[in-house]
Coordinates of C-alpha atoms in Angstrom, one line a residue:
Chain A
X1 CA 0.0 0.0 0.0
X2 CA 1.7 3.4 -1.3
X3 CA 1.1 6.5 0.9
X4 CA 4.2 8.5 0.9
X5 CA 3.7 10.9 3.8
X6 CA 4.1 9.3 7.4
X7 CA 2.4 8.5 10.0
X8 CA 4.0 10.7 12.2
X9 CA 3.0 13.7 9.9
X10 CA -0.6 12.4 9.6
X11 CA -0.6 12.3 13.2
X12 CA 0.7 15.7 13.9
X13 CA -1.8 17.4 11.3
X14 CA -5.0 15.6 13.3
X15 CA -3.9 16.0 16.7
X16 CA -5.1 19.9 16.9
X17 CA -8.4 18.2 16.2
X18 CA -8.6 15.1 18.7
X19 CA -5.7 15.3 20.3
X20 CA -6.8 12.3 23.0
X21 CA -7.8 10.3 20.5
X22 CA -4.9 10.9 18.1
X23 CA -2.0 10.1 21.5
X24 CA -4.2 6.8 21.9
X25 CA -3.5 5.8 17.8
X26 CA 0.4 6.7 18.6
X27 CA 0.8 4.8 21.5
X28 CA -0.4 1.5 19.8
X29 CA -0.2 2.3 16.3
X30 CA 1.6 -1.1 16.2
X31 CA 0.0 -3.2 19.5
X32 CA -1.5 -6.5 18.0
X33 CA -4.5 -7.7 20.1
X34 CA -4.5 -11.3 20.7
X35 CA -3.2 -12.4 17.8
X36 CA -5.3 -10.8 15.6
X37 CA -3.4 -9.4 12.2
X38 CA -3.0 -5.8 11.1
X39 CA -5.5 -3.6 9.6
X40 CA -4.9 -1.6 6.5
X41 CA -7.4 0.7 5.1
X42 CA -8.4 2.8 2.2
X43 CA -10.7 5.2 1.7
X44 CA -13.0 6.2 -1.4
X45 CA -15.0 9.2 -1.9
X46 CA -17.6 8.5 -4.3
X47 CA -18.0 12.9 -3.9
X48 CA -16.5 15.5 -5.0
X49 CA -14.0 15.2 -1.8
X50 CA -13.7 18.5 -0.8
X51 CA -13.7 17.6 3.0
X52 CA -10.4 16.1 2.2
X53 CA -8.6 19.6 0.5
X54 CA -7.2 20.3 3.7
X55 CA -6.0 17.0 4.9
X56 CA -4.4 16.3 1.7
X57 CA -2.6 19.4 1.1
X58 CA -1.5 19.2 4.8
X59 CA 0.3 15.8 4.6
X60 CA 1.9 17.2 1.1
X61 CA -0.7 18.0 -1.6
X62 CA -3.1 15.2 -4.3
X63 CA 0.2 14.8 -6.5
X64 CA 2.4 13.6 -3.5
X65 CA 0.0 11.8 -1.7
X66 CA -2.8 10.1 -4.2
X67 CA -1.8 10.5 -7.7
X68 CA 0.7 7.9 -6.5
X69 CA -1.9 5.2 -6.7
X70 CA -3.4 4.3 -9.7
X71 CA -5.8 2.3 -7.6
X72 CA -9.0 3.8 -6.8
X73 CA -13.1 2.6 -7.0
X74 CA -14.2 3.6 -10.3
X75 CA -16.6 6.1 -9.2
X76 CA -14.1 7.7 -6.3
X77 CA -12.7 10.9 -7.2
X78 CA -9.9 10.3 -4.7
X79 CA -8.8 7.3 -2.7
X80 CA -6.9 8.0 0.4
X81 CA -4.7 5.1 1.7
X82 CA -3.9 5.1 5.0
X83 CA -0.7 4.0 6.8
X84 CA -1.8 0.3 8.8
X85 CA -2.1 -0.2 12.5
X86 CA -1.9 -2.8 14.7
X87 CA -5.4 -3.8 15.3
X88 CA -8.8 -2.8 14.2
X89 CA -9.8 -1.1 17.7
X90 CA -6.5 1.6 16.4
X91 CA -8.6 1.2 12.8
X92 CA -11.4 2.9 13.8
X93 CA -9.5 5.6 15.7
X94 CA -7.9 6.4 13.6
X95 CA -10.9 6.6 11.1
X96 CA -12.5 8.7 13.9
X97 CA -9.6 11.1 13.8
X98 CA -9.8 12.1 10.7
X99 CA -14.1 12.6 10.8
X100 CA -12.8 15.3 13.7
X101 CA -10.5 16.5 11.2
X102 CA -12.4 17.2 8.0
X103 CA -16.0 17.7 9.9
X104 CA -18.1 14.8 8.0
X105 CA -18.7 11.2 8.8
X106 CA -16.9 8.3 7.3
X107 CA -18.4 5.5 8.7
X108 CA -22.1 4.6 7.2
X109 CA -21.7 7.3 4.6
X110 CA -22.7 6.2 1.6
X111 CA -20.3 8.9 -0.2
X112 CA -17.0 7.4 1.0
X113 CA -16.4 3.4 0.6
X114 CA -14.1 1.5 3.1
X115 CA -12.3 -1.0 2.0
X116 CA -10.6 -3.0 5.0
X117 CA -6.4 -4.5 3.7
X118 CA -5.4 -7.7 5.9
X119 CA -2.3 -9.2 5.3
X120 CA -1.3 -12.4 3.4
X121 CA -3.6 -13.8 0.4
X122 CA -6.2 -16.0 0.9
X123 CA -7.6 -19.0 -1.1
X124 CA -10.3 -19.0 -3.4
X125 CA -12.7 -21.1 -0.8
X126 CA -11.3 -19.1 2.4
X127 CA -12.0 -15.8 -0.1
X128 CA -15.8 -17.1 -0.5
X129 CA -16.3 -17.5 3.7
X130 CA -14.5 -13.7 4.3
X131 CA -17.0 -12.0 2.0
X132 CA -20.2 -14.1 3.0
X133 CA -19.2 -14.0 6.6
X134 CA -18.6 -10.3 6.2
X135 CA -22.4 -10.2 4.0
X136 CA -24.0 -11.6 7.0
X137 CA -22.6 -10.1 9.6
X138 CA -22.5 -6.8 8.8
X139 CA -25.1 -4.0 10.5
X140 CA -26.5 -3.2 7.0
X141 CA -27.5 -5.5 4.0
X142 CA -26.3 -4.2 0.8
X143 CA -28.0 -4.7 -2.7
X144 CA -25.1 -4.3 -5.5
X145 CA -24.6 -3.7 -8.6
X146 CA -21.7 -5.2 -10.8
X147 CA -20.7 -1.5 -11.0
X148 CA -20.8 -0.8 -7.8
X149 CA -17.3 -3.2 -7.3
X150 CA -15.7 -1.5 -10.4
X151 CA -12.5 -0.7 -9.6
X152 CA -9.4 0.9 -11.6
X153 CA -7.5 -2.5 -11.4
X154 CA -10.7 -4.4 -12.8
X155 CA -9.3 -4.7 -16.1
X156 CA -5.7 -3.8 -15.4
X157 CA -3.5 -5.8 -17.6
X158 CA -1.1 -6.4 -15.5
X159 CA -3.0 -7.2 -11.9
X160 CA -6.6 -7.7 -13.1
X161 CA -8.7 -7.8 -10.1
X162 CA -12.2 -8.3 -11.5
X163 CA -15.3 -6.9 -9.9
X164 CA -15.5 -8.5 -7.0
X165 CA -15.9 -7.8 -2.6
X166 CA -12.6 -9.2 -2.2
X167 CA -9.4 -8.1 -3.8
X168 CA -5.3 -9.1 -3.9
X169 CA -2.9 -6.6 -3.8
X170 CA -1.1 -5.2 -6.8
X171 CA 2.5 -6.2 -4.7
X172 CA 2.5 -2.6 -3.8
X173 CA 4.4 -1.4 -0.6
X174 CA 3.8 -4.0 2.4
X175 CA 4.4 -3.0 6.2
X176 CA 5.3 -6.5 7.5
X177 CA 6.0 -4.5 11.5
X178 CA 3.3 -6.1 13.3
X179 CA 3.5 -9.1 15.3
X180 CA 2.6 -12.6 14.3
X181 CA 1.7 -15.1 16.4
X182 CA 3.2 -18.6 15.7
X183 CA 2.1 -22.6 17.0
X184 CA 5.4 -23.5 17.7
X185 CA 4.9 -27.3 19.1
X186 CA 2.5 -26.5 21.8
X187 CA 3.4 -22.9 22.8
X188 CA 3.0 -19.6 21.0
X189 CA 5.6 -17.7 19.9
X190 CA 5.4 -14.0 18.9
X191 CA 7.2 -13.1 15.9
X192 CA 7.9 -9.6 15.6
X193 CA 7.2 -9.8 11.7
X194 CA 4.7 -11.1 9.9
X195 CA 5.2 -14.0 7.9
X196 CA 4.8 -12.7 4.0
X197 CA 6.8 -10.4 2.3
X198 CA 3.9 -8.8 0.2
X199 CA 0.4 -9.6 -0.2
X200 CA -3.2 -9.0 1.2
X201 CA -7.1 -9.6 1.2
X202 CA -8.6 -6.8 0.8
X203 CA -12.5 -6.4 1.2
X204 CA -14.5 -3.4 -0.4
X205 CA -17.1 -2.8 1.8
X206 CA -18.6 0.0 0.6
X207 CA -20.7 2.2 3.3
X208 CA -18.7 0.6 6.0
X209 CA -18.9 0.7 9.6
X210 CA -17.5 0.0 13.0
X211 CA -18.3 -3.0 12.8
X212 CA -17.6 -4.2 9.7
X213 CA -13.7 -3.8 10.6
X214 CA -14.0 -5.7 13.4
X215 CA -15.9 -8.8 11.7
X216 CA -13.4 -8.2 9.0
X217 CA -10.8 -8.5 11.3
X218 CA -11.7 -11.7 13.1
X219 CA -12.7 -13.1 9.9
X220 CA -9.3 -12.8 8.1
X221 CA -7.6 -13.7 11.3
X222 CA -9.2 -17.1 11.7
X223 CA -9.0 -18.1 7.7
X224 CA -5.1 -16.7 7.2
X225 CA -3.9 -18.2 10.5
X226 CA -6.1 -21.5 9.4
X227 CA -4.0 -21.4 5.9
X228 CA -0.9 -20.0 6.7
X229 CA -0.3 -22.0 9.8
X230 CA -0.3 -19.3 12.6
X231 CA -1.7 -19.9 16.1
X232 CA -5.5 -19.6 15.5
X233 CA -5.1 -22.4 13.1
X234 CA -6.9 -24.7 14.8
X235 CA -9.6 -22.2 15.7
X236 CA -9.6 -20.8 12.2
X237 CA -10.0 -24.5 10.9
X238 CA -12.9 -25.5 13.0
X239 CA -14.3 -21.7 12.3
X240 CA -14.6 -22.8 8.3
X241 CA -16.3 -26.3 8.9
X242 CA -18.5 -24.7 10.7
X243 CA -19.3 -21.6 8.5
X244 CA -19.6 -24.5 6.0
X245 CA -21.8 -26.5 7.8
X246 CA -23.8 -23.0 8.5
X247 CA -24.4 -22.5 4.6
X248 CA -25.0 -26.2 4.1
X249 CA -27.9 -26.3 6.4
X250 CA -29.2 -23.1 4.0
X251 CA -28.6 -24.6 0.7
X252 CA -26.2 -21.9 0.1
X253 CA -23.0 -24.2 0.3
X254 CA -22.6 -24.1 -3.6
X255 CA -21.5 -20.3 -3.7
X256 CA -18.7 -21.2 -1.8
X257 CA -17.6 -22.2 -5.2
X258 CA -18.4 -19.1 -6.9
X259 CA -15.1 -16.8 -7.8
X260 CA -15.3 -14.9 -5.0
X261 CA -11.8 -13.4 -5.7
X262 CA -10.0 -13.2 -8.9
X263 CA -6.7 -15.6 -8.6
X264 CA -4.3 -16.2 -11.6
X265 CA -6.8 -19.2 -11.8
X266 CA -8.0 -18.1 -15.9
X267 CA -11.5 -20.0 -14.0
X268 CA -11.7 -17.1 -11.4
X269 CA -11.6 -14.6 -14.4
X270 CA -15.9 -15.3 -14.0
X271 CA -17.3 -11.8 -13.0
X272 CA -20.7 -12.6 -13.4
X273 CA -20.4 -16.0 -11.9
X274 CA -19.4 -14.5 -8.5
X275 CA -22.1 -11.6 -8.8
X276 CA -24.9 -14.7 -9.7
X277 CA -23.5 -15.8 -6.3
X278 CA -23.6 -12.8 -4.5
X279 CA -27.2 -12.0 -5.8
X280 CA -28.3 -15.4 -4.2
X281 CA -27.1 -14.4 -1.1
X282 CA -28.6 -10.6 -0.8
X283 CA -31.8 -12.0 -2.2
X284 CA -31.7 -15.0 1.0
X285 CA -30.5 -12.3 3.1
X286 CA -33.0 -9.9 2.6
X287 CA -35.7 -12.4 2.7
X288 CA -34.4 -13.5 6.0
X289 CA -34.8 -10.1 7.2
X290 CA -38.4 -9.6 5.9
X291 CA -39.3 -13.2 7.8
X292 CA -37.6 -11.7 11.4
X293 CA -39.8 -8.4 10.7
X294 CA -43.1 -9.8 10.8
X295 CA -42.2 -11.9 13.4
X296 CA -41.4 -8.9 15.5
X297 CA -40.4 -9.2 18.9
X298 CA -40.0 -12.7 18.9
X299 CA -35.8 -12.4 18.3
X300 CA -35.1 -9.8 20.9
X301 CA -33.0 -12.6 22.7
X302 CA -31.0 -14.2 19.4
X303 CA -27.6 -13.9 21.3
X304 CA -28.9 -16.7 23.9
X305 CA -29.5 -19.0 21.1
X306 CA -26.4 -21.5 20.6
X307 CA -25.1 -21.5 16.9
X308 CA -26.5 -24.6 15.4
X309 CA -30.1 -23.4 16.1
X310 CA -32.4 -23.5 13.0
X311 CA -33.5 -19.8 13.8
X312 CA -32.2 -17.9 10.6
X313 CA -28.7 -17.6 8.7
X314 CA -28.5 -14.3 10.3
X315 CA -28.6 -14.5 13.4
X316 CA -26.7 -17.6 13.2
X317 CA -23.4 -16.0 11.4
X318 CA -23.6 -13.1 14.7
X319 CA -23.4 -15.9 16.9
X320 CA -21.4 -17.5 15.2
X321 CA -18.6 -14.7 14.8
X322 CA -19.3 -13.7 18.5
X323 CA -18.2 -17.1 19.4
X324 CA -15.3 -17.2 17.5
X325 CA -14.5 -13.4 19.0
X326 CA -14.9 -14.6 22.9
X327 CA -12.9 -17.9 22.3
X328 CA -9.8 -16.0 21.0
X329 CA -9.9 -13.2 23.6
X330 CA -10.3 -15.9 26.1
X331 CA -7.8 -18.3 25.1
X332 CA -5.4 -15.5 24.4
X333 CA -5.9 -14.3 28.1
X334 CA -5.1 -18.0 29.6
X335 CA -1.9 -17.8 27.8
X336 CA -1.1 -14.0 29.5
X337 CA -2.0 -16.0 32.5
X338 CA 0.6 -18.5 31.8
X339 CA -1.6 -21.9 31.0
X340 CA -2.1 -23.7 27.4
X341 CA -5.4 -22.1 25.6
Chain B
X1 CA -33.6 3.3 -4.5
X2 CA -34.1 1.3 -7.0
X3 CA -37.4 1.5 -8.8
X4 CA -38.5 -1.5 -10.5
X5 CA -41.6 -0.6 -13.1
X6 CA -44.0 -2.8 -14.4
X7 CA -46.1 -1.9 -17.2
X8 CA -49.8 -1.1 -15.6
X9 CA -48.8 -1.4 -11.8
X10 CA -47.4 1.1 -9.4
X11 CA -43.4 1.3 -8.9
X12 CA -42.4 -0.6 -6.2
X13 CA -39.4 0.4 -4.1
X14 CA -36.6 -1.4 -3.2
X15 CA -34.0 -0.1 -1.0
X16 CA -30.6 -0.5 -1.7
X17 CA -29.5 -1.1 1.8
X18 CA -31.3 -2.7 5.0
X19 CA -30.6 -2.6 8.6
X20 CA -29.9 -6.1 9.6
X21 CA -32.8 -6.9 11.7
X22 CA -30.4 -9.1 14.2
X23 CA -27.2 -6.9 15.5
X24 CA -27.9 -4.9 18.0
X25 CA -27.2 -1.2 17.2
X26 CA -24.0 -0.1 19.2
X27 CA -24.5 3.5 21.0
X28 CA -22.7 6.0 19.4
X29 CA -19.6 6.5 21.2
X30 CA -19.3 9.7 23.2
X31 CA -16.9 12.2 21.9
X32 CA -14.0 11.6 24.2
X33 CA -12.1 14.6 23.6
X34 CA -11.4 16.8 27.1
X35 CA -12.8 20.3 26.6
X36 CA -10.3 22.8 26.2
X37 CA -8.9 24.1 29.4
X38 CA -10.5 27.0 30.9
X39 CA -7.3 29.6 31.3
X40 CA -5.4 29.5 34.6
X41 CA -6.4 32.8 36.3
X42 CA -3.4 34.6 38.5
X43 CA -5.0 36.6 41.5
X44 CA -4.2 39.9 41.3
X45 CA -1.4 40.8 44.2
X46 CA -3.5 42.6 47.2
X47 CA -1.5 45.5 47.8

């Protein structure tokens, strides 16, 4: 990810606006929170992007800082990338910052498009459950268009990325600083890097919000550590069966096999095979949500219900992720408190 | 919005984006910041 100013600067230019905030984001700019990876972002404005003017000539004008990258949504007039942190609570400070800095909203805004970077590529199969578990589990359902995932890279020659939710990198710039947790036999072991040189999942969420990055964060975590060996392997594994199981029990397991991502696979090249796919889930999705509507009250407890309930696939995927979100935070705790998780 | 128009029948809306009926809406967090610091006032000597 190419930004050419630095974080420092970015810093000093906010800090007049939320200067609390801002100390927090330089204190653990680089803290990883039980084991979870990094967070990278990038903002679109689908505007004009005025409310950026200021920020961007501050950190050293559009030619410096964003005619760098080629890369941008089709519709954005600018796309800001922002320098990663260490964990998606530091995210969404940072994001916070900057709303205190140009005076508008970034989160739910559906002018500016968030699209969340995690580190290390994933599979075609682990690329289906990020974007579906991402769908589901977001605060807001999303109709789309194929346009609406047009990106500058869709057709590029060189890195063609399709129109798709999730995205690989072009091997731009990669910021491998951030800790990495490591099964080493039976204990963990904290590498201070993390384990590829280049490369990332990136997910366009559009009007994004809060917690989007954090579901987008525990999702990658689980699926790269479950492919790339790291300490959540285990839990990452077991995660997939049972987001597998999840879909199976909806008839939806089949889009698992839609291109969710574009690979050098020529097969994943398929744009309107993953948007047939992502159709069928919005329409099941939006169905769902019609079915808990006239139902009313009835789901005002859905966190008490275990997982493998028959009570809809939405509620099931937030219990599902909230699972998955205790367990780590809990086994990561027994090993501060010297035992095995 | 997208309008979807059938010959003879009204327009139907369909919105392009949904709450999802099942996650609990967070409160919006409270702003954080400290309010600026009210100047430090210096009594005036008593003669």
């Amino acid at each position: 990810m190419s930004y050419r100013y630095s974080f420092e600067d970015l810093l000093a230019l906010l800090h007049g606006h939320a200067p609390a905030k801002v100390d927090a984001v330089a204190l653990h700019r680089r803290r990883v929170e039980h084991g979870h990876l990094s967070v990278g972002l990038k903002i679109h404005c689908l505007g004009d992007g005025s409310q950026f003017s200021t920020l961007v000539e501050g950190l050293g004008g559009a030619q410096k800082i964003l005619d760098v990258n080629y890369y941008k949504h089709s519709h954005a007039s600018l796309c800001l990338v922002l320098p990663p942190v260490g964990s998606a609570r530091s995210a969404i400070l940072l994001l916070e910052c900057i709303e205190h800095f140009i005076g508008s909203a970034l989160f739910s805004n559906p002018e500016i498009q968030i699209q969340v970077c995690s580190p290390g590529r994933l599979g075609a199969r682990r690329s289906a459950l990020l974007a579906i578990g991402f769908y589901l589990g977001s605060d807001t359902l999303r109709r789309y268009t194929l346009g609406d995932l047009a990106t500058s890279f869709a057709e590029n020659h060189r890195y063609p990325r399709g129109r798709r939710l999730v995205l690989y990198d072009a091997e731009g710039d990669f910021d491998r600083n951030f800790d990495w947790w490591k099964e080493s036999g039976k204990h963990r072991l904290v590498e201070p890097q993390l384990p590829f040189e280049n490369g990332r999942s990136d997910l366009l969420t559009g009007s994004g919000s809060r917690l989007d990055i954090e579901n987008i964060n525990l999702l990658a975590t689980l699926l790269v550590h479950a492919q790339y060996q790291g300490y959540w392997n285990q839990l990452g594994m077991q995660f997939q069966e049972e987001m597998e199981a999840l879909l199976e029990r909806h008839v939806l397991n089949g889009l698992v096999d839609a291109p969710w991502v574009r690979t050098d696979d020529p097969e994943s090249e398929d744009d309107d095979g993953f948007f047939a796919a992502l159709q069928e889930l919005v329409a099941y999705a939006f169905e769902e949500s019609v079915r808990i509507k006239k139902k009313g009250g009835l789901f005002s407890g859905w966190h008490e219900i275990p997982v493998r309930s028959s009570h809809g696939i939405l509620q099931e995927v937030q219990s599902l992720l909230q699972k998955y979100r205790s367990e780590v935070v809990r086994q990561s705790r027994l090993l501060d408190q010297g035992g095995r998780a | 919005m997208i309008r979807a128009h059938q010959p003879g029948s009204e327009p139907i809306d369909i919105p392009e984006t949904i709450p999802n009926p099942v996650v609990v809406p967070k409160p919006t967090p409270t702003p954080t910041e400290p309010a600026p610091k009210e100047p430090v006032r210096i009594p005036e000597k008593v003669p």
